[in-house]
Amino acid sequence: MASYPENLKYTKTHEWLDPETGKMGLTAFAVEHLGDITMFDTDKEAGDEVEAGEEVANVDSVKTASAVYAPVSGTIKEINEDLEDEPEAINEEPYGRG
Amino acid sequence: MELRRGILRREPDIFEIGRKGHVGYSLPGGEGAEPSLPEHLKRSEPPRLPTVTEVEAVRHYTRLSHWNHSVELGMYPLGSCTMKYNPKLHDTLTRMPAFSRMHPMMDDASITEQLELLKNLEDALCAISGFDAVTLQPPAGAAGEFTGLAVIKAALKKRGEADQRIRVLVPDTAHGTNPASVVLNGFKPVSVQTGPEGYLTVDMVREHLDDTIAALMVTNPNTLGIYERELKEIAEEVHKAGGYVYMDGANFNALMGKVRPADIGVDVMHFNLHKTFSTPHGGGGPGAGPVGVTSELEPYLPVPRIVQDGDDYRLDWNREDSIGKVHAFLGNFDVFVRAYAYILEYGHHLETVTERAVLNARYLRARLEDVLEIPYDTDTLHEAVFTDKTLKKETGVTTMDIAKRLLDHGVHPPTVYFPLIVPGAFMVEPTETESKADLDYFVDAVKSIIQEAHENPELVKSAPHTTGIRRLDETRAARKPVLRWTPAPDSNSQ
């Protein structure tokens, strides 16, 4: 069953945000419904400013393609570039490596 | 000795079939002749071609072709695709020399009868839909969407509002190509949520209306198979706000002869001749996505337009407001011959096609709703969408597993995981050409699979078991695709 760590904040569009570190990702619920994720793609770079609700990345899964939205406004500090080679990390550890 | 005739359960690839010295071609000058090419154009090493004779190559691909499923082999209830049977008579008609020996560069005067056929088809589509003008050019449904929205863009430009009106409302039950067509035309898609009963409501659309609206792009019936019953009032509101209404007509098989979209306020619609009007499709075409418009939008249709001059027909290129050409020559001509023949065959009884298509889909829904959940209670038309929600919880068996297991019953799987607003969607469109016996066969197959899901879920999860190729690892294929053949170490070929 999908889990939802209590220290994280969640959006209606199934992203999570860690208010301590500023890290974000997709929730276990989103990942379960997407199925096996086959591609992660973003045209954003570290230093880019984004607004809450803005599309920041795309994920493809065996079922569908889906947009990932910024949970809050701010500046991107870092992008998890491992995901471009290893999108399965999103399935395996949605709150960790993914 | 290995069996190598008839249809094989395991077909080696063409390189594995190869035998040293087998060739299927001859080069000018005979064996060993040097091609007369400049040095820098010559390969440094010979290409890796399969070493097979012509007949070996033909047999290999013919054997492979027998693995295909088609509507001529069995039921093909692929939701949203309207995979109806295509009468053989239509193929015969397209082979008439007047059609098959036509050359695209012939001048108008030599093809006036063929142009008359196209004009008659345009007029028939106008009569069926209520529109004032139709262009036949777009070669597919999505090409029709692109053309229709380009026409809207041109009209807005003429009104001087193209910079201001940039938003196109797209309900979440629309076809997946709709938002893409919106973006390709430089508009911005705005997703509109479907109402609680599975159709759009006037109130939900009204919230989005202002002077930046270019159009509403609605699929009707929508991808849940539900008729957009408030569309007439919605269209009035969109018009009041200064926008146009585009209707995706891919599901027109549920409306033909019953509803004329122009009568309920639709300004532009594309038809899918390869769905509703029974022309072959699959494998990428060819199709045809004619676009119908009201007289207000007629000046913007693609050139050339087919016009009547006394007894003759010719192409008119002189349209200053036209968006231009969207396809080479006359479009996919053979498709038009088939669709026109279909319309003439049914004549004033086209509505019986619609009635039977809806009856078949509702029969399937009624017989399956006690074993598969229905996400919306609202009545549906030409297709039915189920969800695997409860089944997945109880047995672990998913929509994809049922789809794969259906292959063992010789049935093409329905559309899966679409529309996106239904989790684990299983979208069935039987079309009117299936008999009650075939529908019952499908129902029995699905019911037996659901029974298996409860008694022996592994059997369903590992399906298919009787096809030439078993279940593929779709995840690995998408994550680590092998797009280029490389020789196996023990390959026979050179």
PDB file of N, CA and C in Angstrom, chain B residues 405-469:
ATOM      1  N   ARG B 405      -4.997 -11.889 -21.825  1.00  0.00           N
ATOM      2  CA  ARG B 405      -5.644 -13.198 -21.803  1.00  0.00           C
ATOM      3  C   ARG B 405      -6.675 -13.319 -22.937  1.00  0.00           C
ATOM      4  N   LEU B 406      -7.271 -12.189 -23.340  1.00  0.00           N
ATOM      5  CA  LEU B 406      -8.240 -12.225 -24.446  1.00  0.00           C
ATOM      6  C   LEU B 406      -7.596 -12.712 -25.742  1.00  0.00           C
ATOM      7  N   LEU B 407      -6.280 -12.478 -25.867  1.00  0.00           N
ATOM      8  CA  LEU B 407      -5.579 -12.954 -27.070  1.00  0.00           C
ATOM      9  C   LEU B 407      -5.688 -14.471 -27.182  1.00  0.00           C
ATOM     10  N   ASP B 408      -5.715 -15.148 -26.034  1.00  0.00           N
ATOM     11  CA  ASP B 408      -5.856 -16.611 -26.061  1.00  0.00           C
ATOM     12  C   ASP B 408      -7.236 -17.038 -26.553  1.00  0.00           C
ATOM     13  N   HIS B 409      -8.177 -16.108 -26.525  1.00  0.00           N
ATOM     14  CA  HIS B 409      -9.521 -16.403 -27.042  1.00  0.00           C
ATOM     15  C   HIS B 409      -9.677 -15.937 -28.491  1.00  0.00           C
ATOM     16  N   GLY B 410      -8.581 -15.455 -29.093  1.00  0.00           N
ATOM     17  CA  GLY B 410      -8.656 -15.018 -30.494  1.00  0.00           C
ATOM     18  C   GLY B 410      -9.371 -13.695 -30.676  1.00  0.00           C
ATOM     19  N   VAL B 411      -9.399 -12.879 -29.621  1.00  0.00           N
ATOM     20  CA  VAL B 411     -10.075 -11.575 -29.689  1.00  0.00           C
ATOM     21  C   VAL B 411      -9.025 -10.484 -29.531  1.00  0.00           C
ATOM     22  N   HIS B 412      -9.122  -9.439 -30.345  1.00  0.00           N
ATOM     23  CA  HIS B 412      -8.209  -8.314 -30.142  1.00  0.00           C
ATOM     24  C   HIS B 412      -8.599  -7.596 -28.853  1.00  0.00           C
ATOM     25  N   PRO B 413      -7.628  -7.246 -28.009  1.00  0.00           N
ATOM     26  CA  PRO B 413      -7.977  -6.575 -26.752  1.00  0.00           C
ATOM     27  C   PRO B 413      -8.648  -5.230 -27.000  1.00  0.00           C
ATOM     28  N   PRO B 414      -9.526  -4.824 -26.077  1.00  0.00           N
ATOM     29  CA  PRO B 414     -10.090  -3.481 -26.127  1.00  0.00           C
ATOM     30  C   PRO B 414      -8.989  -2.446 -25.852  1.00  0.00           C
ATOM     31  N   THR B 415      -9.334  -1.164 -25.949  1.00  0.00           N
ATOM     32  CA  THR B 415      -8.401  -0.104 -25.572  1.00  0.00           C
ATOM     33  C   THR B 415      -8.204  -0.147 -24.056  1.00  0.00           C
ATOM     34  N   VAL B 416      -6.959  -0.021 -23.617  1.00  0.00           N
ATOM     35  CA  VAL B 416      -6.693  -0.099 -22.173  1.00  0.00           C
ATOM     36  C   VAL B 416      -6.111   1.211 -21.659  1.00  0.00           C
ATOM     37  N   TYR B 417      -6.406   1.513 -20.398  1.00  0.00           N
ATOM     38  CA  TYR B 417      -5.875   2.693 -19.701  1.00  0.00           C
ATOM     39  C   TYR B 417      -6.197   4.011 -20.404  1.00  0.00           C
ATOM     40  N   PHE B 418      -7.320   4.051 -21.084  1.00  0.00           N
ATOM     41  CA  PHE B 418      -7.814   5.277 -21.684  1.00  0.00           C
ATOM     42  C   PHE B 418      -9.338   5.212 -21.674  1.00  0.00           C
ATOM     43  N   PRO B 419     -10.069   6.254 -21.336  1.00  0.00           N
ATOM     44  CA  PRO B 419      -9.595   7.596 -20.970  1.00  0.00           C
ATOM     45  C   PRO B 419      -8.886   7.622 -19.613  1.00  0.00           C
ATOM     46  N   LEU B 420      -8.030   8.647 -19.462  1.00  0.00           N
ATOM     47  CA  LEU B 420      -7.178   8.734 -18.289  1.00  0.00           C
ATOM     48  C   LEU B 420      -7.954   8.997 -17.009  1.00  0.00           C
ATOM     49  N   ILE B 421      -9.182   9.543 -17.128  1.00  0.00           N
ATOM     50  CA  ILE B 421      -9.921   9.873 -15.900  1.00  0.00           C
ATOM     51  C   ILE B 421     -10.519   8.634 -15.252  1.00  0.00           C
ATOM     52  N   VAL B 422     -10.428   7.479 -15.921  1.00  0.00           N
ATOM     53  CA  VAL B 422     -10.908   6.237 -15.320  1.00  0.00           C
ATOM     54  C   VAL B 422      -9.696   5.368 -14.986  1.00  0.00           C
ATOM     55  N   PRO B 423      -9.490   5.052 -13.701  1.00  0.00           N
ATOM     56  CA  PRO B 423      -8.336   4.216 -13.362  1.00  0.00           C
ATOM     57  C   PRO B 423      -8.519   2.801 -13.933  1.00  0.00           C
ATOM     58  N   GLY B 424      -7.481   2.272 -14.555  1.00  0.00           N
ATOM     59  CA  GLY B 424      -7.551   0.916 -15.106  1.00  0.00           C
ATOM     60  C   GLY B 424      -8.662   0.769 -16.137  1.00  0.00           C
ATOM     61  N   ALA B 425      -8.819   1.774 -17.018  1.00  0.00           N
ATOM     62  CA  ALA B 425      -9.923   1.755 -17.982  1.00  0.00           C
ATOM     63  C   ALA B 425      -9.804   0.595 -18.976  1.00  0.00           C
ATOM     64  N   PHE B 426     -10.967   0.039 -19.318  1.00  0.00           N
ATOM     65  CA  PHE B 426     -11.102  -1.082 -20.253  1.00  0.00           C
ATOM     66  C   PHE B 426     -12.238  -0.656 -21.180  1.00  0.00           C
ATOM     67  N   MET B 427     -11.870  -0.221 -22.401  1.00  0.00           N
ATOM     68  CA  MET B 427     -12.800   0.526 -23.246  1.00  0.00           C
ATOM     69  C   MET B 427     -13.199  -0.309 -24.469  1.00  0.00           C
ATOM     70  N   VAL B 428     -14.458  -0.705 -24.496  1.00  0.00           N
ATOM     71  CA  VAL B 428     -14.919  -1.672 -25.488  1.00  0.00           C
ATOM     72  C   VAL B 428     -15.845  -1.023 -26.510  1.00  0.00           C
ATOM     73  N   GLU B 429     -15.521  -1.167 -27.794  1.00  0.00           N
ATOM     74  CA  GLU B 429     -16.390  -0.669 -28.868  1.00  0.00           C
ATOM     75  C   GLU B 429     -16.581  -1.792 -29.883  1.00  0.00           C
ATOM     76  N   PRO B 430     -17.708  -2.492 -29.819  1.00  0.00           N
ATOM     77  CA  PRO B 430     -17.865  -3.671 -30.679  1.00  0.00           C
ATOM     78  C   PRO B 430     -18.163  -3.322 -32.140  1.00  0.00           C
ATOM     79  N   THR B 431     -18.755  -2.168 -32.411  1.00  0.00           N
ATOM     80  CA  THR B 431     -19.291  -1.714 -33.707  1.00  0.00           C
ATOM     81  C   THR B 431     -20.493  -2.553 -34.127  1.00  0.00           C
ATOM     82  N   GLU B 432     -21.203  -2.056 -35.157  1.00  0.00           N
ATOM     83  CA  GLU B 432     -22.447  -2.695 -35.592  1.00  0.00           C
ATOM     84  C   GLU B 432     -22.223  -3.956 -36.398  1.00  0.00           C
ATOM     85  N   THR B 433     -20.991  -4.218 -36.840  1.00  0.00           N
ATOM     86  CA  THR B 433     -20.821  -5.364 -37.736  1.00  0.00           C
ATOM     87  C   THR B 433     -20.635  -6.690 -36.993  1.00  0.00           C
ATOM     88  N   GLU B 434     -20.647  -6.684 -35.658  1.00  0.00           N
ATOM     89  CA  GLU B 434     -20.554  -7.945 -34.914  1.00  0.00           C
ATOM     90  C   GLU B 434     -21.959  -8.512 -34.685  1.00  0.00           C
ATOM     91  N   SER B 435     -22.081  -9.824 -34.835  1.00  0.00           N
ATOM     92  CA  SER B 435     -23.378 -10.472 -34.615  1.00  0.00           C
ATOM     93  C   SER B 435     -23.579 -10.722 -33.123  1.00  0.00           C
ATOM     94  N   LYS B 436     -24.799 -11.092 -32.748  1.00  0.00           N
ATOM     95  CA  LYS B 436     -25.065 -11.392 -31.342  1.00  0.00           C
ATOM     96  C   LYS B 436     -24.198 -12.564 -30.896  1.00  0.00           C
ATOM     97  N   ALA B 437     -24.002 -13.537 -31.802  1.00  0.00           N
ATOM     98  CA  ALA B 437     -23.188 -14.708 -31.452  1.00  0.00           C
ATOM     99  C   ALA B 437     -21.759 -14.274 -31.109  1.00  0.00           C
ATOM    100  N   ASP B 438     -21.218 -13.320 -31.891  1.00  0.00           N
ATOM    101  CA  ASP B 438     -19.860 -12.845 -31.614  1.00  0.00           C
ATOM    102  C   ASP B 438     -19.801 -12.055 -30.307  1.00  0.00           C
ATOM    103  N   LEU B 439     -20.826 -11.259 -30.070  1.00  0.00           N
ATOM    104  CA  LEU B 439     -20.858 -10.491 -28.819  1.00  0.00           C
ATOM    105  C   LEU B 439     -20.915 -11.446 -27.629  1.00  0.00           C
ATOM    106  N   ASP B 440     -21.726 -12.501 -27.757  1.00  0.00           N
ATOM    107  CA  ASP B 440     -21.831 -13.480 -26.666  1.00  0.00           C
ATOM    108  C   ASP B 440     -20.501 -14.197 -26.452  1.00  0.00           C
ATOM    109  N   TYR B 441     -19.808 -14.475 -27.534  1.00  0.00           N
ATOM    110  CA  TYR B 441     -18.497 -15.119 -27.431  1.00  0.00           C
ATOM    111  C   TYR B 441     -17.550 -14.233 -26.612  1.00  0.00           C
ATOM    112  N   PHE B 442     -17.584 -12.913 -26.904  1.00  0.00           N
ATOM    113  CA  PHE B 442     -16.731 -11.960 -26.184  1.00  0.00           C
ATOM    114  C   PHE B 442     -17.102 -11.921 -24.695  1.00  0.00           C
ATOM    115  N   VAL B 443     -18.395 -11.861 -24.426  1.00  0.00           N
ATOM    116  CA  VAL B 443     -18.861 -11.809 -23.033  1.00  0.00           C
ATOM    117  C   VAL B 443     -18.409 -13.067 -22.294  1.00  0.00           C
ATOM    118  N   ASP B 444     -18.595 -14.220 -22.924  1.00  0.00           N
ATOM    119  CA  ASP B 444     -18.193 -15.475 -22.279  1.00  0.00           C
ATOM    120  C   ASP B 444     -16.687 -15.488 -22.021  1.00  0.00           C
ATOM    121  N   ALA B 445     -15.913 -14.973 -22.980  1.00  0.00           N
ATOM    122  CA  ALA B 445     -14.458 -14.947 -22.817  1.00  0.00           C
ATOM    123  C   ALA B 445     -14.078 -14.070 -21.621  1.00  0.00           C
ATOM    124  N   VAL B 446     -14.656 -12.870 -21.544  1.00  0.00           N
ATOM    125  CA  VAL B 446     -14.319 -11.967 -20.429  1.00  0.00           C
ATOM    126  C   VAL B 446     -14.759 -12.593 -19.106  1.00  0.00           C
ATOM    127  N   LYS B 447     -15.957 -13.187 -19.086  1.00  0.00           N
ATOM    128  CA  LYS B 447     -16.446 -13.794 -17.844  1.00  0.00           C
ATOM    129  C   LYS B 447     -15.551 -14.937 -17.401  1.00  0.00           C
ATOM    130  N   SER B 448     -15.096 -15.748 -18.353  1.00  0.00           N
ATOM    131  CA  SER B 448     -14.242 -16.882 -17.964  1.00  0.00           C
ATOM    132  C   SER B 448     -12.896 -16.368 -17.451  1.00  0.00           C
ATOM    133  N   ILE B 449     -12.413 -15.255 -18.006  1.00  0.00           N
ATOM    134  CA  ILE B 449     -11.139 -14.692 -17.535  1.00  0.00           C
ATOM    135  C   ILE B 449     -11.295 -14.156 -16.112  1.00  0.00           C
ATOM    136  N   ILE B 450     -12.440 -13.544 -15.843  1.00  0.00           N
ATOM    137  CA  ILE B 450     -12.643 -13.002 -14.494  1.00  0.00           C
ATOM    138  C   ILE B 450     -12.790 -14.131 -13.477  1.00  0.00           C
ATOM    139  N   GLN B 451     -13.390 -15.229 -13.911  1.00  0.00           N
ATOM    140  CA  GLN B 451     -13.449 -16.400 -13.032  1.00  0.00           C
ATOM    141  C   GLN B 451     -12.035 -16.929 -12.772  1.00  0.00           C
ATOM    142  N   GLU B 452     -11.236 -17.005 -13.821  1.00  0.00           N
ATOM    143  CA  GLU B 452      -9.834 -17.434 -13.658  1.00  0.00           C
ATOM    144  C   GLU B 452      -9.086 -16.501 -12.710  1.00  0.00           C
ATOM    145  N   ALA B 453      -9.383 -15.195 -12.809  1.00  0.00           N
ATOM    146  CA  ALA B 453      -8.697 -14.215 -11.958  1.00  0.00           C
ATOM    147  C   ALA B 453      -8.921 -14.542 -10.483  1.00  0.00           C
ATOM    148  N   HIS B 454     -10.112 -15.047 -10.168  1.00  0.00           N
ATOM    149  CA  HIS B 454     -10.410 -15.392  -8.772  1.00  0.00           C
ATOM    150  C   HIS B 454      -9.830 -16.747  -8.394  1.00  0.00           C
ATOM    151  N   GLU B 455      -9.850 -17.694  -9.339  1.00  0.00           N
ATOM    152  CA  GLU B 455      -9.434 -19.058  -8.995  1.00  0.00           C
ATOM    153  C   GLU B 455      -7.947 -19.293  -9.219  1.00  0.00           C
ATOM    154  N   ASN B 456      -7.410 -18.710 -10.279  1.00  0.00           N
ATOM    155  CA  ASN B 456      -6.019 -18.985 -10.648  1.00  0.00           C
ATOM    156  C   ASN B 456      -5.400 -17.737 -11.273  1.00  0.00           C
ATOM    157  N   PRO B 457      -5.205 -16.687 -10.442  1.00  0.00           N
ATOM    158  CA  PRO B 457      -4.779 -15.387 -10.994  1.00  0.00           C
ATOM    159  C   PRO B 457      -3.478 -15.472 -11.801  1.00  0.00           C
ATOM    160  N   GLU B 458      -2.586 -16.391 -11.438  1.00  0.00           N
ATOM    161  CA  GLU B 458      -1.296 -16.484 -12.138  1.00  0.00           C
ATOM    162  C   GLU B 458      -1.492 -16.785 -13.622  1.00  0.00           C
ATOM    163  N   LEU B 459      -2.516 -17.609 -13.913  1.00  0.00           N
ATOM    164  CA  LEU B 459      -2.807 -17.984 -15.295  1.00  0.00           C
ATOM    165  C   LEU B 459      -3.110 -16.738 -16.133  1.00  0.00           C
ATOM    166  N   VAL B 460      -3.847 -15.799 -15.552  1.00  0.00           N
ATOM    167  CA  VAL B 460      -4.214 -14.579 -16.275  1.00  0.00           C
ATOM    168  C   VAL B 460      -3.022 -13.625 -16.332  1.00  0.00           C
ATOM    169  N   LYS B 461      -2.281 -13.554 -15.230  1.00  0.00           N
ATOM    170  CA  LYS B 461      -1.162 -12.598 -15.171  1.00  0.00           C
ATOM    171  C   LYS B 461      -0.028 -12.983 -16.113  1.00  0.00           C
ATOM    172  N   SER B 462       0.051 -14.278 -16.480  1.00  0.00           N
ATOM    173  CA  SER B 462       1.146 -14.700 -17.359  1.00  0.00           C
ATOM    174  C   SER B 462       0.680 -14.875 -18.807  1.00  0.00           C
ATOM    175  N   ALA B 463      -0.601 -14.539 -19.076  1.00  0.00           N
ATOM    176  CA  ALA B 463      -1.132 -14.666 -20.440  1.00  0.00           C
ATOM    177  C   ALA B 463      -0.448 -13.647 -21.363  1.00  0.00           C
ATOM    178  N   PRO B 464      -0.439 -13.860 -22.675  1.00  0.00           N
ATOM    179  CA  PRO B 464      -1.092 -14.952 -23.403  1.00  0.00           C
ATOM    180  C   PRO B 464      -0.247 -16.227 -23.425  1.00  0.00           C
ATOM    181  N   HIS B 465      -0.937 -17.363 -23.593  1.00  0.00           N
ATOM    182  CA  HIS B 465      -0.251 -18.654 -23.580  1.00  0.00           C
ATOM    183  C   HIS B 465      -0.248 -19.334 -24.933  1.00  0.00           C
ATOM    184  N   THR B 466      -1.086 -18.888 -25.865  1.00  0.00           N
ATOM    185  CA  THR B 466      -1.224 -19.630 -27.130  1.00  0.00           C
ATOM    186  C   THR B 466      -0.753 -18.841 -28.349  1.00  0.00           C
ATOM    187  N   THR B 467      -0.232 -17.647 -28.145  1.00  0.00           N
ATOM    188  CA  THR B 467       0.201 -16.832 -29.286  1.00  0.00           C
ATOM    189  C   THR B 467       1.651 -17.138 -29.667  1.00  0.00           C
ATOM    190  N   GLY B 468       2.025 -16.748 -30.862  1.00  0.00           N
ATOM    191  CA  GLY B 468       3.382 -16.988 -31.345  1.00  0.00           C
ATOM    192  C   GLY B 468       4.414 -16.361 -30.424  1.00  0.00           C
ATOM    193  N   ILE B 469       4.142 -15.166 -29.969  1.00  0.00           N
ATOM    194  CA  ILE B 469       5.010 -14.463 -29.023  1.00  0.00           C
ATOM    195  C   ILE B 469       4.239 -14.316 -27.721  1.00  0.00           C
TER     196      ILE B 469
END
